[in-house]
XYZ file of N, CA, C and O in Angstrom:
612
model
N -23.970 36.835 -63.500
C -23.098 37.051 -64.636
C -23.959 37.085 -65.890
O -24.845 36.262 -66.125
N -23.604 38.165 -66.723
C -24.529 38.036 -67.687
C -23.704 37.450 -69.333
O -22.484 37.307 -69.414
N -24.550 37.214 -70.367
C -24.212 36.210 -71.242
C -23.078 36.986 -71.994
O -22.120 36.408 -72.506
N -23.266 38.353 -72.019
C -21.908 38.659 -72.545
C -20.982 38.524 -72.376
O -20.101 38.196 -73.171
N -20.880 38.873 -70.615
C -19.641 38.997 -69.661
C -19.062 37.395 -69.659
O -17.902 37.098 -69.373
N -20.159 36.399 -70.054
C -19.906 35.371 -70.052
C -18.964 34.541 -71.654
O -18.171 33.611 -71.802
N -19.348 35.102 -72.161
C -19.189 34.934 -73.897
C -17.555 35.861 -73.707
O -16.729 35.326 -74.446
N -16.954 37.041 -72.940
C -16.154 37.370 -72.958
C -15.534 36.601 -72.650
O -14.978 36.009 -73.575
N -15.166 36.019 -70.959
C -14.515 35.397 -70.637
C -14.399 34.450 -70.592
O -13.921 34.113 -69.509
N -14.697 33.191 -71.638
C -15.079 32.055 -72.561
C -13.938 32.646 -74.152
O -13.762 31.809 -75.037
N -13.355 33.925 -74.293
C -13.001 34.078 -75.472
C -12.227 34.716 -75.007
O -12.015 35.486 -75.944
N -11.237 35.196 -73.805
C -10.386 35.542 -72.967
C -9.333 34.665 -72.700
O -8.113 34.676 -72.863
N -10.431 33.664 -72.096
C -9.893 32.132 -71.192
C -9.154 31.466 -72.825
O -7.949 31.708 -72.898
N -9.549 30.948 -73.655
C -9.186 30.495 -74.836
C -8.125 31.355 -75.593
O -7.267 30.698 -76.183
N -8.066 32.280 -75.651
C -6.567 33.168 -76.230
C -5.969 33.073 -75.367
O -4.875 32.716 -75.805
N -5.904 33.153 -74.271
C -4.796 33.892 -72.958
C -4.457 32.191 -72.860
O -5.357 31.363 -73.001
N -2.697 31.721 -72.538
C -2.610 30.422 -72.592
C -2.780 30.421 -70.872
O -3.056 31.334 -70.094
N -2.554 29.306 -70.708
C -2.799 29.232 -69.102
C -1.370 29.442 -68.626
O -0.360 29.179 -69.279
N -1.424 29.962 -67.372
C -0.298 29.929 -66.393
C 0.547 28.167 -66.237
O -0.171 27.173 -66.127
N 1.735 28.074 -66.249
C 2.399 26.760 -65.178
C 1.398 26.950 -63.848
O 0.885 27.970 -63.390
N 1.348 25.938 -63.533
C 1.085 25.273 -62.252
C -0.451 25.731 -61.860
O -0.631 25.855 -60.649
N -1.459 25.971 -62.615
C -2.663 26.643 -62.668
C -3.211 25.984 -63.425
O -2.966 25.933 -64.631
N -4.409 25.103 -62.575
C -5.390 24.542 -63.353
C -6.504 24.917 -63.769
O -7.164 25.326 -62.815
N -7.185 25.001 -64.953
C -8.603 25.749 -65.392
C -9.678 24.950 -64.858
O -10.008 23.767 -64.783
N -10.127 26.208 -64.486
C -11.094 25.482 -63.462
C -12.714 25.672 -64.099
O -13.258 26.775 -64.055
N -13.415 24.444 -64.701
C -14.510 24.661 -66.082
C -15.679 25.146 -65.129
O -15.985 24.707 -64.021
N -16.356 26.371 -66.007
C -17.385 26.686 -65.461
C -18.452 25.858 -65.076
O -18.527 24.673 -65.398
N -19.526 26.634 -64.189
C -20.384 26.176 -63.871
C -21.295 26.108 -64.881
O -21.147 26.908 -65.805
N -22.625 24.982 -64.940
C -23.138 24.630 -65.803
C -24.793 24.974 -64.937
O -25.581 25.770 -65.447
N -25.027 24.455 -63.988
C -26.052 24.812 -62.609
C -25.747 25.848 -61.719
O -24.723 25.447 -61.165
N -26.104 27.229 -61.132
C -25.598 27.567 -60.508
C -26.905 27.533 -59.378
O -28.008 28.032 -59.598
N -26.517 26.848 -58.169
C -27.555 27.076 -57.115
C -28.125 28.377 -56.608
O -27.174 29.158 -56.577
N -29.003 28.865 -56.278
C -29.627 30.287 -55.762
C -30.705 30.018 -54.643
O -31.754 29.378 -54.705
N -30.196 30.620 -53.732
C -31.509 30.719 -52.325
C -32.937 30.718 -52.979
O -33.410 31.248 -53.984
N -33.344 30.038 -52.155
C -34.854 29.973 -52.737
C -35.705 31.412 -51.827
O -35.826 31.528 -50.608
N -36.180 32.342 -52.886
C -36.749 33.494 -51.952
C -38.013 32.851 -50.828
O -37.946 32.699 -49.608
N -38.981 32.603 -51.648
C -39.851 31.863 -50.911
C -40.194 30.556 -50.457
O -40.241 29.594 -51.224
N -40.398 30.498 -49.425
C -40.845 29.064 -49.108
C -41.506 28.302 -49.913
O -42.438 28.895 -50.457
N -41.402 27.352 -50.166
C -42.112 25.828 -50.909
C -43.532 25.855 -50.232
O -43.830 26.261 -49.108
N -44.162 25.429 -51.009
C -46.108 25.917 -50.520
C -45.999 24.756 -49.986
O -45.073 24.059 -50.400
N -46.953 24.167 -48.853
C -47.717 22.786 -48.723
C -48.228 21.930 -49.637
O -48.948 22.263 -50.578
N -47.797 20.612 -49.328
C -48.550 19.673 -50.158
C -49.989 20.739 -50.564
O -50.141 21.747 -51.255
N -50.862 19.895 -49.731
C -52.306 20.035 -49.920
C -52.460 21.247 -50.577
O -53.553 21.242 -51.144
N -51.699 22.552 -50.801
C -51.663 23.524 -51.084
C -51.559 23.377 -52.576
O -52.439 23.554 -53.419
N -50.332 23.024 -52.729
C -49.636 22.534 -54.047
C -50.460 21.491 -54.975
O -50.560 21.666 -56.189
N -50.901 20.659 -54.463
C -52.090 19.692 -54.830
C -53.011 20.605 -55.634
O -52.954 20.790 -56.850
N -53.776 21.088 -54.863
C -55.112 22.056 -55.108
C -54.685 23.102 -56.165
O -55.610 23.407 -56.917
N -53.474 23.744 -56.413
C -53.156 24.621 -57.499
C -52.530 23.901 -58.662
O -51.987 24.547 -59.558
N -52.574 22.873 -58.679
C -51.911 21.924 -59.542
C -53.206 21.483 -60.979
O -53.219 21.387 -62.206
N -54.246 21.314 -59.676
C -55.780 20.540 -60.160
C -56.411 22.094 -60.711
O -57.205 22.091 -61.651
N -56.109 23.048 -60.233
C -56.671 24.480 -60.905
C -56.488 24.883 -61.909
O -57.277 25.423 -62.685
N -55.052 24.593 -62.048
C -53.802 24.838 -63.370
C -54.802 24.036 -64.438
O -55.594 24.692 -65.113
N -54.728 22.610 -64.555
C -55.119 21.780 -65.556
C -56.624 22.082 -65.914
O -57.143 21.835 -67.003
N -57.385 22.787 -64.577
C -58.905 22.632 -64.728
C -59.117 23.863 -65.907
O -59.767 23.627 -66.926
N -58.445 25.306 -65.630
C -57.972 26.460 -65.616
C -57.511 25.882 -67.291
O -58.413 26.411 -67.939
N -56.977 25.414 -67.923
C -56.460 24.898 -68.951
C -57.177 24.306 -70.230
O -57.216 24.654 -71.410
N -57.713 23.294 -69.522
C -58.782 22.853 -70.140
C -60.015 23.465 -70.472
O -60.657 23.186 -71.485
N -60.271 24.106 -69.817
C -61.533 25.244 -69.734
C -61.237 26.291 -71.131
O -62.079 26.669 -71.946
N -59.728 26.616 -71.102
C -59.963 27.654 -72.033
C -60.044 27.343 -73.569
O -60.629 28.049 -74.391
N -59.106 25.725 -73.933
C -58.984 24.944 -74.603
C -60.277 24.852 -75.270
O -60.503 25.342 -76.377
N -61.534 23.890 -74.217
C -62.720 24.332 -74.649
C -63.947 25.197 -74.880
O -65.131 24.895 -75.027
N -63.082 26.782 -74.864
C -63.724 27.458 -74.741
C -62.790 27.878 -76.444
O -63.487 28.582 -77.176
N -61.748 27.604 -76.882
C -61.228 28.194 -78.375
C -61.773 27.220 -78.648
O -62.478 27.866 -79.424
N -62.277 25.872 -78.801
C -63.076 25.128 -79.741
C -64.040 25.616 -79.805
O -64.372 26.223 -80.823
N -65.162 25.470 -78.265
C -66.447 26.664 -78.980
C -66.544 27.372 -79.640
O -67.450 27.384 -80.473
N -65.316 28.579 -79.500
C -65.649 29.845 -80.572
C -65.511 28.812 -81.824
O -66.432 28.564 -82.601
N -64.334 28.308 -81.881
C -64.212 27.674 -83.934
C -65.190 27.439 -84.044
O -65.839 28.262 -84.691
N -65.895 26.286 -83.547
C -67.149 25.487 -83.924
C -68.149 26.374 -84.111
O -69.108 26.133 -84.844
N -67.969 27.650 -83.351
C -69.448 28.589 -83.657
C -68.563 29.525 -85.279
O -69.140 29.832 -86.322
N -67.542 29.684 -85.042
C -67.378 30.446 -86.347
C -67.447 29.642 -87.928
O -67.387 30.245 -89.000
N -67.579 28.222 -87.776
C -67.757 26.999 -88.623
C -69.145 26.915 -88.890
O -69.607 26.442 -89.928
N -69.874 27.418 -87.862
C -71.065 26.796 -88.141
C -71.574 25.006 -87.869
O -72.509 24.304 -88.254
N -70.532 24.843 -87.116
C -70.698 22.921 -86.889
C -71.932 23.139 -85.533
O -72.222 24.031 -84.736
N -72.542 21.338 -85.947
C -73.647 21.337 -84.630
C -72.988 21.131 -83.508
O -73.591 20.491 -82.646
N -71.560 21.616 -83.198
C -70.895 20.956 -82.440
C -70.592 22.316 -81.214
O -70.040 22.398 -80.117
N -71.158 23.051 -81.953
C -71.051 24.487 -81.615
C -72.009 24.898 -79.887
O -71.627 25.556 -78.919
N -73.078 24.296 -80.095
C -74.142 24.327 -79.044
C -73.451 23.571 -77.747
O -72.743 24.258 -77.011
N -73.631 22.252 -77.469
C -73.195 21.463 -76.992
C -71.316 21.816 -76.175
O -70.862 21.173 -75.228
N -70.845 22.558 -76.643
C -69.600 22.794 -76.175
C -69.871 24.113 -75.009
O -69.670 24.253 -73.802
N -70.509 25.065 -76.257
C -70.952 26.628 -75.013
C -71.404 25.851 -73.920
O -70.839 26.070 -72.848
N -72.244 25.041 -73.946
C -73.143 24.617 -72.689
C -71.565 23.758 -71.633
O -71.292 23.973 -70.452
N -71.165 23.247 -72.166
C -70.297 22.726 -71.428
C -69.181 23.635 -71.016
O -68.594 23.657 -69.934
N -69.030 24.244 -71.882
C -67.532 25.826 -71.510
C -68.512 26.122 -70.526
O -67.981 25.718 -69.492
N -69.635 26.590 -70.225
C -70.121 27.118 -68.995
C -70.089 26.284 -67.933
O -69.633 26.742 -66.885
N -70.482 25.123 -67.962
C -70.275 24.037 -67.107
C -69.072 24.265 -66.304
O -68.974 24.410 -65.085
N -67.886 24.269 -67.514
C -66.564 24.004 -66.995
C -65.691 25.353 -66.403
O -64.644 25.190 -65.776
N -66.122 26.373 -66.615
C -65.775 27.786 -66.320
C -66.579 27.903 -64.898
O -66.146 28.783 -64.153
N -67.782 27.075 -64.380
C -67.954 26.939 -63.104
C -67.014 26.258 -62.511
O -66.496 26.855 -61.567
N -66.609 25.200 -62.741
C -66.082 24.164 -61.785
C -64.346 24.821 -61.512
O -63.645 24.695 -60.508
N -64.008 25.599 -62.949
C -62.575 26.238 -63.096
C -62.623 27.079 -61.575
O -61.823 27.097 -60.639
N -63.639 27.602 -61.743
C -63.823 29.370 -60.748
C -63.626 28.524 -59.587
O -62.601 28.665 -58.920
N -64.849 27.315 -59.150
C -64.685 26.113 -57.916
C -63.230 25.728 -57.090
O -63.020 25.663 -55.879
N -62.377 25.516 -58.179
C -61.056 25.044 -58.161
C -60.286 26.206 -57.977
O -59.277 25.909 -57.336
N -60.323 27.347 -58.248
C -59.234 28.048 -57.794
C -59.810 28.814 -55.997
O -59.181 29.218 -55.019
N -61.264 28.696 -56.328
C -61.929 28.909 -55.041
C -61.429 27.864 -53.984
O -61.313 28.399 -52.881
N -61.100 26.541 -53.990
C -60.333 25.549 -53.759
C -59.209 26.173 -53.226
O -59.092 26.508 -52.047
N -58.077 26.380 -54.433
C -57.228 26.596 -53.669
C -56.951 27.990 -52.726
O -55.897 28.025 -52.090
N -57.691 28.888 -52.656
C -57.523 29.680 -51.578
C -57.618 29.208 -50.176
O -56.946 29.381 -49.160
N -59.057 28.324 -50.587
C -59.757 27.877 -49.092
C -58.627 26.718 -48.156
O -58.179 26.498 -47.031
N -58.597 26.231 -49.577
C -57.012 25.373 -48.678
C -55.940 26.115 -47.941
O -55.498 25.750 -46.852
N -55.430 27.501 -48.797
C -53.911 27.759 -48.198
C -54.454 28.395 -46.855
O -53.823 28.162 -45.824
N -55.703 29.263 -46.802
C -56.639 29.477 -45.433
C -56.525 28.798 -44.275
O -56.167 29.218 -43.175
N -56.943 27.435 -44.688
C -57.129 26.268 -43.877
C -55.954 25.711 -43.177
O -55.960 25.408 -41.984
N -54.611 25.551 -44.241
C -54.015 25.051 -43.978
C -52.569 26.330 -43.258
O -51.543 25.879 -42.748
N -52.813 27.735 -43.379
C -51.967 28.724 -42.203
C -53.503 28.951 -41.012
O -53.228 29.664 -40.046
N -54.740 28.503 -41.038
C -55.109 28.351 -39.443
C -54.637 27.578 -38.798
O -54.450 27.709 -37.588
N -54.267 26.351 -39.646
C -54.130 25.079 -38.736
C -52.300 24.839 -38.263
O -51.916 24.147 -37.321
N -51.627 25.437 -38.989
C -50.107 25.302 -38.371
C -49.612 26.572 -38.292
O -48.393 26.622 -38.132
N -50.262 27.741 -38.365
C -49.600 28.580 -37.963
C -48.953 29.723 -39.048
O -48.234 29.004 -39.741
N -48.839 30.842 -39.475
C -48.355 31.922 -40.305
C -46.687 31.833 -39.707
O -46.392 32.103 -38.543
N -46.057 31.559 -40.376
C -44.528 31.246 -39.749
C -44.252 32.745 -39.809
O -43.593 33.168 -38.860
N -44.635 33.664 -40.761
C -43.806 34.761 -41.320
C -44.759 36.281 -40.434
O -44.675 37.473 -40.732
N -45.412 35.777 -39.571
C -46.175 36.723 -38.980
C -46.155 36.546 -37.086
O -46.589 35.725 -36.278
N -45.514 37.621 -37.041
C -44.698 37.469 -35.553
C -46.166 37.265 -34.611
O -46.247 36.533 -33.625
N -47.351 38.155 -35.215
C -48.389 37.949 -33.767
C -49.300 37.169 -34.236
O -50.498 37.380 -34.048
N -48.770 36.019 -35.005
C -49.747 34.905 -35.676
C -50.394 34.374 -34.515
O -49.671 34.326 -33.520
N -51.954 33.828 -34.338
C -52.951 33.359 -33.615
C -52.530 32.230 -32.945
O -52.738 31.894 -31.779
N -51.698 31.499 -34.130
C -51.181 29.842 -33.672
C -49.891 30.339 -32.954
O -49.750 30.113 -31.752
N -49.315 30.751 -33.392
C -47.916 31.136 -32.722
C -48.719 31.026 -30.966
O -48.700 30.096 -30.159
N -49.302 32.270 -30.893
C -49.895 32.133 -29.201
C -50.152 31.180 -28.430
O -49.718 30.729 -27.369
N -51.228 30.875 -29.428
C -51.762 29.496 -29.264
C -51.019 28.204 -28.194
O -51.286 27.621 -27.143
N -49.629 28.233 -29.549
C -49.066 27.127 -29.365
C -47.917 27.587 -27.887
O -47.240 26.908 -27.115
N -48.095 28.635 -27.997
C -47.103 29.179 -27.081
C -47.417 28.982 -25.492
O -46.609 28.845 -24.574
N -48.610 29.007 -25.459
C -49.771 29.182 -23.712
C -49.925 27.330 -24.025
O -49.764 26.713 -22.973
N -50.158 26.541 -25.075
C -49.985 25.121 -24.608
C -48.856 25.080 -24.226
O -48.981 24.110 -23.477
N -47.638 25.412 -24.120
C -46.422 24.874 -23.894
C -46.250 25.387 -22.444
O -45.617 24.676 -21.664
N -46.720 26.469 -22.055
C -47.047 27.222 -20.781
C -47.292 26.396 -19.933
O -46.709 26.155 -18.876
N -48.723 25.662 -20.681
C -49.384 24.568 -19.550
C -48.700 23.305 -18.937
O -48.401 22.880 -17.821
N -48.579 22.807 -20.654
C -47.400 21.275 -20.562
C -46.499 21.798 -19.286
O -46.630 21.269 -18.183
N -45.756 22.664 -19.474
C -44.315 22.826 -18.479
C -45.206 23.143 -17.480
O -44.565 22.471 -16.672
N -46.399 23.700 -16.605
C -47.282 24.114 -15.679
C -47.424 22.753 -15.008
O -47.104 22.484 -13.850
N -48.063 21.770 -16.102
C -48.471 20.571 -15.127
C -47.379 19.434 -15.480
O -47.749 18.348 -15.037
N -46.616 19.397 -15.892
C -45.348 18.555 -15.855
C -44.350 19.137 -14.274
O -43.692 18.483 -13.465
N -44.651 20.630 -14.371
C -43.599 20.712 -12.858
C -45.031 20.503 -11.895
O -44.724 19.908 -10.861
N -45.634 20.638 -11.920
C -46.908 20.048 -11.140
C -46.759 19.001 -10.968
O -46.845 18.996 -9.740
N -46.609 18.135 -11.205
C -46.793 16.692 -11.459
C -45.227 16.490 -10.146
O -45.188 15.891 -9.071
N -44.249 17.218 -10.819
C -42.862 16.691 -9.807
C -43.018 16.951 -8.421
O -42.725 16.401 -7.359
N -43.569 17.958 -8.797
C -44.152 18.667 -7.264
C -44.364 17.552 -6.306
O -43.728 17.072 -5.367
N -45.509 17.318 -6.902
C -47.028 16.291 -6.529
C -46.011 15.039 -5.727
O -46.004 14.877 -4.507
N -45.219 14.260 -6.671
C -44.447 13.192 -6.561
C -43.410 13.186 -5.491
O -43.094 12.251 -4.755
N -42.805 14.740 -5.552
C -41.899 14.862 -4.441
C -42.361 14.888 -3.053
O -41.774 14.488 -2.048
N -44.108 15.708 -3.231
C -44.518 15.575 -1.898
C -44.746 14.283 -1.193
O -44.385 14.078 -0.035
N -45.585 13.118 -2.218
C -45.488 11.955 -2.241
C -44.179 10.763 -1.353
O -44.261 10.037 -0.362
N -43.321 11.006 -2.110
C -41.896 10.455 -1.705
C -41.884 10.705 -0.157
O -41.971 9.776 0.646
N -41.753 12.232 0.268
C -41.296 12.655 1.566
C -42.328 11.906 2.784
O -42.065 11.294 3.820
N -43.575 12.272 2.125
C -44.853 11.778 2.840
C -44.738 10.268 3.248
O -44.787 9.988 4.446
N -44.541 8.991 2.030
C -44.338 7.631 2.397
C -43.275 7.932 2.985
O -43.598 8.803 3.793
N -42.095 7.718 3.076
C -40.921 7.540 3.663
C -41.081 7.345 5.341
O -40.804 6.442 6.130
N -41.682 8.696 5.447
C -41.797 8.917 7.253
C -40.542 9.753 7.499
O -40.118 10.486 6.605
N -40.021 9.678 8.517
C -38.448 10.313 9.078
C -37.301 9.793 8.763
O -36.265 9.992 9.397
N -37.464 8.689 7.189
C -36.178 7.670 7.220
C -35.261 9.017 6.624
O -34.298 8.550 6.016
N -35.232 10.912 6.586
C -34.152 11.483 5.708
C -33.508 11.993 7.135
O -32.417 12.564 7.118
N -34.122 11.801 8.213
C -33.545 13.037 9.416
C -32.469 12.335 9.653
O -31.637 12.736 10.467
């Protein structure tokens, strides 16, 4: 709904008296909406969090450098050297968070990718589990028949 359509019927609702037996029912103030994408991982979320601020700070001291160099302050030297410093460690940190979200769809899997590696993966362990779990009943049933002797004839 957009703010007009909204501003209309906000100035509709208020002239027009209400019906008997019809209660006004007050708009919404929140309206909930599907979330398109999935919520990232912690560790994911972590690591772009620490990029953001690093990413931030970096540029912060990189508009003081310029002032201080357009001032002429001795304060001017000492900062470039450190804006470079810190424009490494920035680049580090977002290098960070790639290597994480990497790390962290090898290790559980690409949900959104039908011939994902882990998907298989996890698919041929479950193969096995159920392989040697009915193995195992097998094993036990032969067991059973074997002690017993002829006590089923």
């Amino acid at each position: 709904m957009e703010t007009d359509e909204r501003r209309s019927g906000v100035r509709a609702a208020a002239a027009a008296p209400e019906p008997a037996g019809r209660a006004r029912v007050p708009r919404q103030l929140w309206v909930e909406e599907p979330a398109e994408r999935r919520r990232m991982p912690d560790p994911v979320r972590t690591a772009a969090v620490r990029a953001v601020l690093i990413m931030s700070l970096t540029i912060i001291q990189a508009v003081v450098a310029f002032l201080c160099t357009l001032a002429g302050s001795w304060l001017a030297f000492p900062m470039v050297v450190s804006g470079v410093a810190s424009t490494v460690v920035a680049t580090w940190s977002v290098l960070d968070v790639w290597v994480t979200r990497q790390v962290w769809n090898q290790r559980h899997g690409v949900v959104s990718v039908p011939s994902s590696t882990a998907r298989r993966m996890r698919r041929e362990r479950r193969a096995a589990r159920r392989e040697a779990r009915s193995r195992a009943r097998k094993e036990a049933r032969i067991r059973r028949r074997g002690a017993g002797g002829l006590s089923r004839a």
